[in-house]
Short mmCIF file of C-alpha atoms in Angstrom, two decimals:
data_model
loop_
_atom_site.label_atom_id
_atom_site.label_comp_id
_atom_site.label_asym_id
_atom_site.label_seq_id
_atom_site.Cartn_x
_atom_site.Cartn_y
_atom_site.Cartn_z
CA UNK L 183 79.23 73.32 160.92
CA UNK L 184 82.38 74.89 162.31
CA UNK L 185 82.47 78.19 164.18
CA UNK L 186 84.33 79.77 161.25
CA UNK L 187 81.52 78.81 158.91
CA UNK L 188 78.84 80.14 161.24
CA UNK L 189 80.62 83.47 161.75
CA UNK L 190 81.51 83.99 158.08
CA UNK L 191 77.99 83.18 156.92
CA UNK L 192 76.53 85.49 159.58
CA UNK L 193 78.75 88.29 158.27
CA UNK L 194 77.75 87.60 154.66
CA UNK L 195 74.06 87.60 155.59
CA UNK L 196 74.33 90.89 157.47
CA UNK L 197 76.30 92.65 154.75
CA UNK L 198 74.23 91.50 151.78
CA UNK L 199 70.61 91.16 152.97
CA UNK L 200 69.57 94.72 152.15
CA UNK L 201 71.87 95.40 149.21
CA UNK L 202 70.41 94.58 145.76
CA UNK L 203 72.92 91.76 145.23
CA UNK L 204 71.05 88.73 146.70
CA UNK L 205 71.97 87.61 150.20
CA UNK L 206 70.74 84.06 149.55
CA UNK L 207 72.87 83.91 146.42
CA UNK L 208 75.93 85.10 148.33
CA UNK L 209 75.29 82.64 151.15
CA UNK L 210 75.12 79.83 148.60
CA UNK L 211 78.26 80.97 146.78
CA UNK L 212 80.23 81.53 149.99
CA UNK L 213 79.32 78.04 151.23
CA UNK L 214 80.47 76.47 147.96
CA UNK L 215 83.70 78.45 147.62
CA UNK L 216 85.05 78.23 151.16
CA UNK L 217 83.29 75.35 152.90
CA UNK L 218 82.63 72.80 150.17
CA UNK L 219 78.92 72.30 150.77
CA UNK L 220 75.68 74.26 151.01
CA UNK L 221 74.69 75.56 154.44
CA UNK L 222 71.11 75.27 153.23
CA UNK L 223 68.06 77.45 152.72
CA UNK L 224 66.95 76.93 156.33
CA UNK L 225 70.19 78.36 157.73
CA UNK L 226 69.78 81.40 155.48
CA UNK L 227 66.15 81.85 156.52
CA UNK L 228 66.97 81.71 160.24
CA UNK L 229 69.89 84.18 160.02
CA UNK L 230 67.47 86.50 158.23
CA UNK L 231 65.64 86.79 161.54
CA UNK L 232 68.65 88.80 162.67
CA UNK L 233 68.51 91.17 159.74
CA UNK L 234 64.75 91.56 160.10
CA UNK L 235 65.27 92.39 163.77
CA UNK L 236 67.48 95.19 162.46
CA UNK L 237 64.57 96.40 160.31
CA UNK L 238 62.22 96.31 163.31
CA UNK L 239 64.66 98.38 165.36
CA UNK L 240 65.58 100.85 162.62
CA UNK L 241 61.95 101.51 161.65
CA UNK L 242 60.52 100.98 165.14
CA UNK L 243 58.70 104.32 165.27
CA UNK L 244 57.21 103.87 161.80
CA UNK L 245 56.18 100.28 162.49
CA UNK L 246 54.58 101.19 165.81
CA UNK L 247 52.67 104.09 164.25
CA UNK L 248 51.47 102.01 161.29
CA UNK L 249 50.48 99.06 163.50
CA UNK L 250 48.65 101.24 166.01
CA UNK L 251 46.75 103.08 163.28
CA UNK L 252 45.77 99.78 161.64
CA UNK L 253 44.41 98.34 164.88
CA UNK L 254 42.48 101.53 165.60
CA UNK L 255 41.21 101.59 162.01
CA UNK L 256 39.63 98.15 162.36
CA UNK L 257 37.15 99.63 164.85
CA UNK L 258 37.20 103.33 163.98
CA UNK L 259 36.20 104.23 160.41
CA UNK L 260 37.71 107.71 160.68
CA UNK L 261 41.20 106.23 161.12
CA UNK L 262 40.90 104.38 157.82
CA UNK L 263 41.50 107.62 155.95
CA UNK L 264 44.99 107.91 157.40
CA UNK L 265 47.93 106.89 155.24
CA UNK L 266 49.42 104.66 157.94
CA UNK L 267 46.24 102.55 157.98
CA UNK L 268 46.50 102.11 154.22
CA UNK L 269 50.23 101.34 154.48
CA UNK L 270 49.50 98.48 156.86
CA UNK L 271 47.19 96.95 154.29
CA UNK L 272 49.75 97.55 151.54
CA UNK L 273 52.27 95.47 153.49
CA UNK L 274 49.73 92.73 154.28
CA UNK L 275 48.45 92.41 150.70
CA UNK L 276 51.94 92.75 149.23
CA UNK L 277 53.15 89.85 151.38
CA UNK L 278 50.60 87.38 150.03
CA UNK L 279 52.38 86.43 146.74
CA UNK L 280 55.63 85.33 148.38
CA UNK L 281 53.69 83.40 151.02
CA UNK L 282 51.67 81.44 148.47
CA UNK L 283 54.53 80.80 146.05
CA UNK L 284 56.98 80.01 148.85
CA UNK L 285 54.62 77.41 150.31
CA UNK L 286 53.75 75.89 146.93
CA UNK L 287 57.37 75.52 145.80
CA UNK L 288 59.04 74.94 149.17
CA UNK L 289 60.88 71.78 148.11
CA UNK L 290 62.16 73.23 144.82
CA UNK L 291 63.37 76.38 146.57
CA UNK L 292 65.43 74.29 148.98
CA UNK L 293 66.90 72.03 146.29
CA UNK L 294 66.89 72.80 142.56
CA UNK L 295 66.79 76.58 142.98
CA UNK L 296 70.11 76.50 144.84
CA UNK L 297 72.03 75.09 141.87
CA UNK L 298 74.97 77.42 141.26
CA UNK L 299 74.43 77.44 137.50
CA UNK L 300 71.02 78.97 138.14
CA UNK L 301 72.29 81.32 140.86
CA UNK L 302 75.08 82.76 138.71
CA UNK L 303 72.93 83.17 135.62
CA UNK L 304 70.16 84.83 137.62
CA UNK L 305 72.68 87.18 139.26
CA UNK L 306 73.73 88.40 135.82
CA UNK L 307 70.28 88.41 134.20
CA UNK L 308 68.59 90.41 136.96
CA UNK L 309 71.43 92.92 137.01
CA UNK L 310 70.05 94.12 133.68
CA UNK L 311 66.58 94.42 135.19
CA UNK L 312 68.02 96.66 137.91
CA UNK L 313 69.96 98.66 135.32
CA UNK L 314 66.88 99.19 133.14
CA UNK L 315 64.85 100.22 136.19
CA UNK L 316 67.50 102.74 137.16
CA UNK L 317 67.68 104.11 133.62
CA UNK L 318 63.97 104.26 132.79
CA UNK L 319 62.53 104.98 136.24
CA UNK L 320 61.14 108.51 136.50
CA UNK L 321 61.60 108.66 140.30
CA UNK L 322 58.79 111.19 140.56
CA UNK L 323 56.80 109.70 143.44
CA UNK L 324 57.52 109.52 147.16
CA UNK L 325 56.00 107.08 149.63
CA UNK L 326 53.06 109.38 150.39
CA UNK L 327 51.82 108.79 146.84
CA UNK L 328 52.00 105.00 147.17
CA UNK L 329 48.90 103.00 146.14
CA UNK L 330 47.61 99.43 146.40
CA UNK L 331 48.59 98.48 142.81
CA UNK L 332 52.16 99.47 143.71
CA UNK L 333 52.05 97.14 146.73
CA UNK L 334 50.78 94.22 144.65
CA UNK L 335 53.41 94.76 141.95
CA UNK L 336 56.25 95.00 144.45
CA UNK L 337 54.84 91.99 146.30
CA UNK L 338 55.03 89.94 143.11
CA UNK L 339 58.59 91.18 142.56
CA UNK L 340 59.49 90.13 146.10
CA UNK L 341 58.27 86.61 145.34
CA UNK L 342 60.90 86.31 142.61
CA UNK L 343 63.56 86.55 145.32
CA UNK L 344 62.72 83.00 146.36
CA UNK L 345 65.23 82.16 143.63
CA UNK L 346 68.75 82.79 145.00
CA UNK L 347 70.44 85.40 142.85
CA UNK L 348 67.41 87.60 142.23
CA UNK L 349 67.67 89.69 145.44
CA UNK L 350 64.59 90.62 147.38
CA UNK L 351 65.61 94.26 147.79
CA UNK L 352 66.84 94.39 144.19
CA UNK L 353 63.62 92.94 142.79
CA UNK L 354 61.32 95.15 144.84
CA UNK L 355 63.45 98.25 144.27
CA UNK L 356 63.46 97.59 140.51
CA UNK L 357 59.67 97.24 140.53
CA UNK L 358 59.38 100.45 142.53
CA UNK L 359 61.59 102.35 140.10
CA UNK L 360 59.57 101.09 137.12
CA UNK L 361 56.47 102.36 138.95
CA UNK L 362 58.01 105.82 139.19
CA UNK L 363 59.02 105.75 142.87
CA UNK L 364 62.20 107.32 144.13
CA UNK L 365 64.98 104.94 145.15
CA UNK L 366 64.52 105.74 148.84
CA UNK L 367 60.73 105.30 148.70
CA UNK L 368 61.07 101.96 146.91
CA UNK L 369 63.60 100.69 149.46
CA UNK L 370 61.64 101.90 152.48
CA UNK L 371 58.57 100.00 151.37
CA UNK L 372 60.77 97.04 150.45
CA UNK L 373 62.10 96.89 154.03
CA UNK L 374 58.59 97.03 155.50
CA UNK L 375 57.29 94.49 153.00
CA UNK L 376 59.99 92.00 153.97
CA UNK L 377 59.00 91.81 157.64
CA UNK L 378 56.02 89.39 157.49
CA UNK L 379 57.51 87.07 154.87
CA UNK L 380 61.04 86.86 156.25
CA UNK L 381 59.99 86.51 159.90
CA UNK L 382 57.52 83.74 159.08
CA UNK L 383 60.07 81.99 156.86
CA UNK L 384 62.68 82.12 159.60
CA UNK L 385 60.34 80.87 162.31
CA UNK L 386 59.08 77.95 160.21
CA UNK L 387 62.67 77.05 159.23
CA UNK L 388 63.91 76.78 162.82
CA UNK L 389 63.17 73.03 163.17
CA UNK L 390 64.71 72.26 159.76
CA UNK L 391 68.01 74.04 160.38
CA UNK L 392 68.93 71.52 163.09
CA UNK L 393 67.75 68.48 161.10
CA UNK L 394 70.72 66.13 160.72
CA UNK L 395 68.96 63.72 158.38
CA UNK L 396 69.69 65.84 155.30
CA UNK L 397 73.43 65.32 155.50
CA UNK L 398 74.29 69.01 155.04
CA UNK L 399 75.92 71.50 157.36
CA UNK L 400 74.19 71.53 160.75
CA UNK L 401 74.92 74.35 163.21
CA UNK L 402 74.68 74.08 166.97
CA UNK L 403 72.21 76.27 168.80
CA UNK L 404 75.05 78.56 169.94
CA UNK L 405 76.41 78.89 166.41
CA UNK L 406 72.95 79.74 165.09
CA UNK L 407 72.50 82.42 167.74
CA UNK L 408 75.91 83.99 167.10
CA UNK L 409 75.42 84.01 163.33
CA UNK L 410 72.02 85.65 163.75
CA UNK L 411 73.37 88.31 166.14
CA UNK L 412 76.19 89.13 163.72
CA UNK L 413 73.65 89.42 160.90
CA UNK L 414 71.58 91.77 163.08
CA UNK L 415 74.47 94.15 163.81
CA UNK L 416 75.78 94.34 160.27
CA UNK L 417 72.24 94.44 158.87
CA UNK L 418 71.39 97.51 160.94
CA UNK L 419 74.49 99.32 159.70
CA UNK L 420 73.70 98.24 156.14
CA UNK L 421 70.19 99.75 156.26
CA UNK L 422 71.50 103.11 157.47
CA UNK L 423 74.24 103.16 154.86
CA UNK L 424 72.05 102.10 151.93
CA UNK L 425 69.27 104.63 152.56
CA UNK L 426 71.86 107.39 152.74
CA UNK L 427 73.65 106.09 149.66
CA UNK L 428 70.60 105.88 147.38
CA UNK L 429 69.54 109.42 148.22
CA UNK L 430 72.44 110.67 146.10
CA UNK L 431 73.73 107.71 144.04
CA UNK L 432 72.47 105.25 141.46
CA UNK L 433 72.21 101.45 141.59
CA UNK L 434 74.71 101.04 138.74
CA UNK L 435 77.66 99.98 140.97
CA UNK L 436 75.54 97.09 142.24
CA UNK L 437 74.72 96.17 138.64
CA UNK L 438 78.42 95.90 137.78
CA UNK L 439 79.12 93.96 140.97
CA UNK L 440 76.37 91.43 140.21
CA UNK L 441 77.69 90.86 136.70
CA UNK L 442 81.25 90.42 138.01
CA UNK L 443 80.29 87.92 140.73
CA UNK L 444 77.99 85.97 138.43
CA UNK L 445 80.67 85.79 135.75
CA UNK L 446 83.32 84.59 138.22
CA UNK L 447 81.05 81.83 139.53
CA UNK L 448 80.21 80.76 135.96
CA UNK L 449 83.93 80.57 135.15
CA UNK L 450 84.60 78.45 138.25
CA UNK L 451 81.75 76.12 137.32
CA UNK L 452 82.94 75.76 133.73
CA UNK L 453 86.50 74.81 134.72
CA UNK L 454 85.26 72.48 137.46
CA UNK L 455 86.70 74.39 140.41
CA UNK L 456 83.40 74.25 142.26
CA UNK L 457 80.38 72.00 142.06
CA UNK L 458 76.98 73.33 141.08
CA UNK L 459 75.15 71.29 143.74
#
């Protein structure tokens, strides 16, 4: 991997991780369009450690309060009535689906699921899911009215994001809107829900990202660090911007963007400009 590739992919990861447009899909497309080969699922997973560090910093007070209340609640029954204690369990239970499915289909996720035909089609198809969620969602509930069935449903939606093109934030936000949550409430829980799954995925992918036996792009340790730091900085800015944006705007611009990108990639595949694998 060249330094240009590492920097560009770090920028793409940071800019797209929290937007409902699929960061893994954009990493795959960017690799194919500009660098001729796939940087790999492991590279994406490790750079996501940078964007998740941005989540930890941005929501540090909330995470500390929720974690502290959960630990206290294990020993003190009175603390179990607090919403923060329940929220901790919502995140834990909601993280189970992606953990199970990700482990069961690890090989397929790293190979067949990264085919650009699939990525482009999924980008377009799930744009309609996001559009329907925006249109039909009542947006009548804030995070204080969140329940365990909501966590399970959004956890299942998060698992769909193992397919590049779906978008983890897009899938969970769509589920949240269908459940009647506001855009901001759906995204806030989506960010918290991502922490266990993405951090574990990134940590377990660290050995694989430097594996030269696969024949793909292999970054140096320095390149991996720089790409992750870039993803962290841009990811933090992206969180702040998106939460402010959704408080007064719809997801429809992202729907149109997804359709446009998916259509362009399909056209390039059809005329043979890029390879699907």
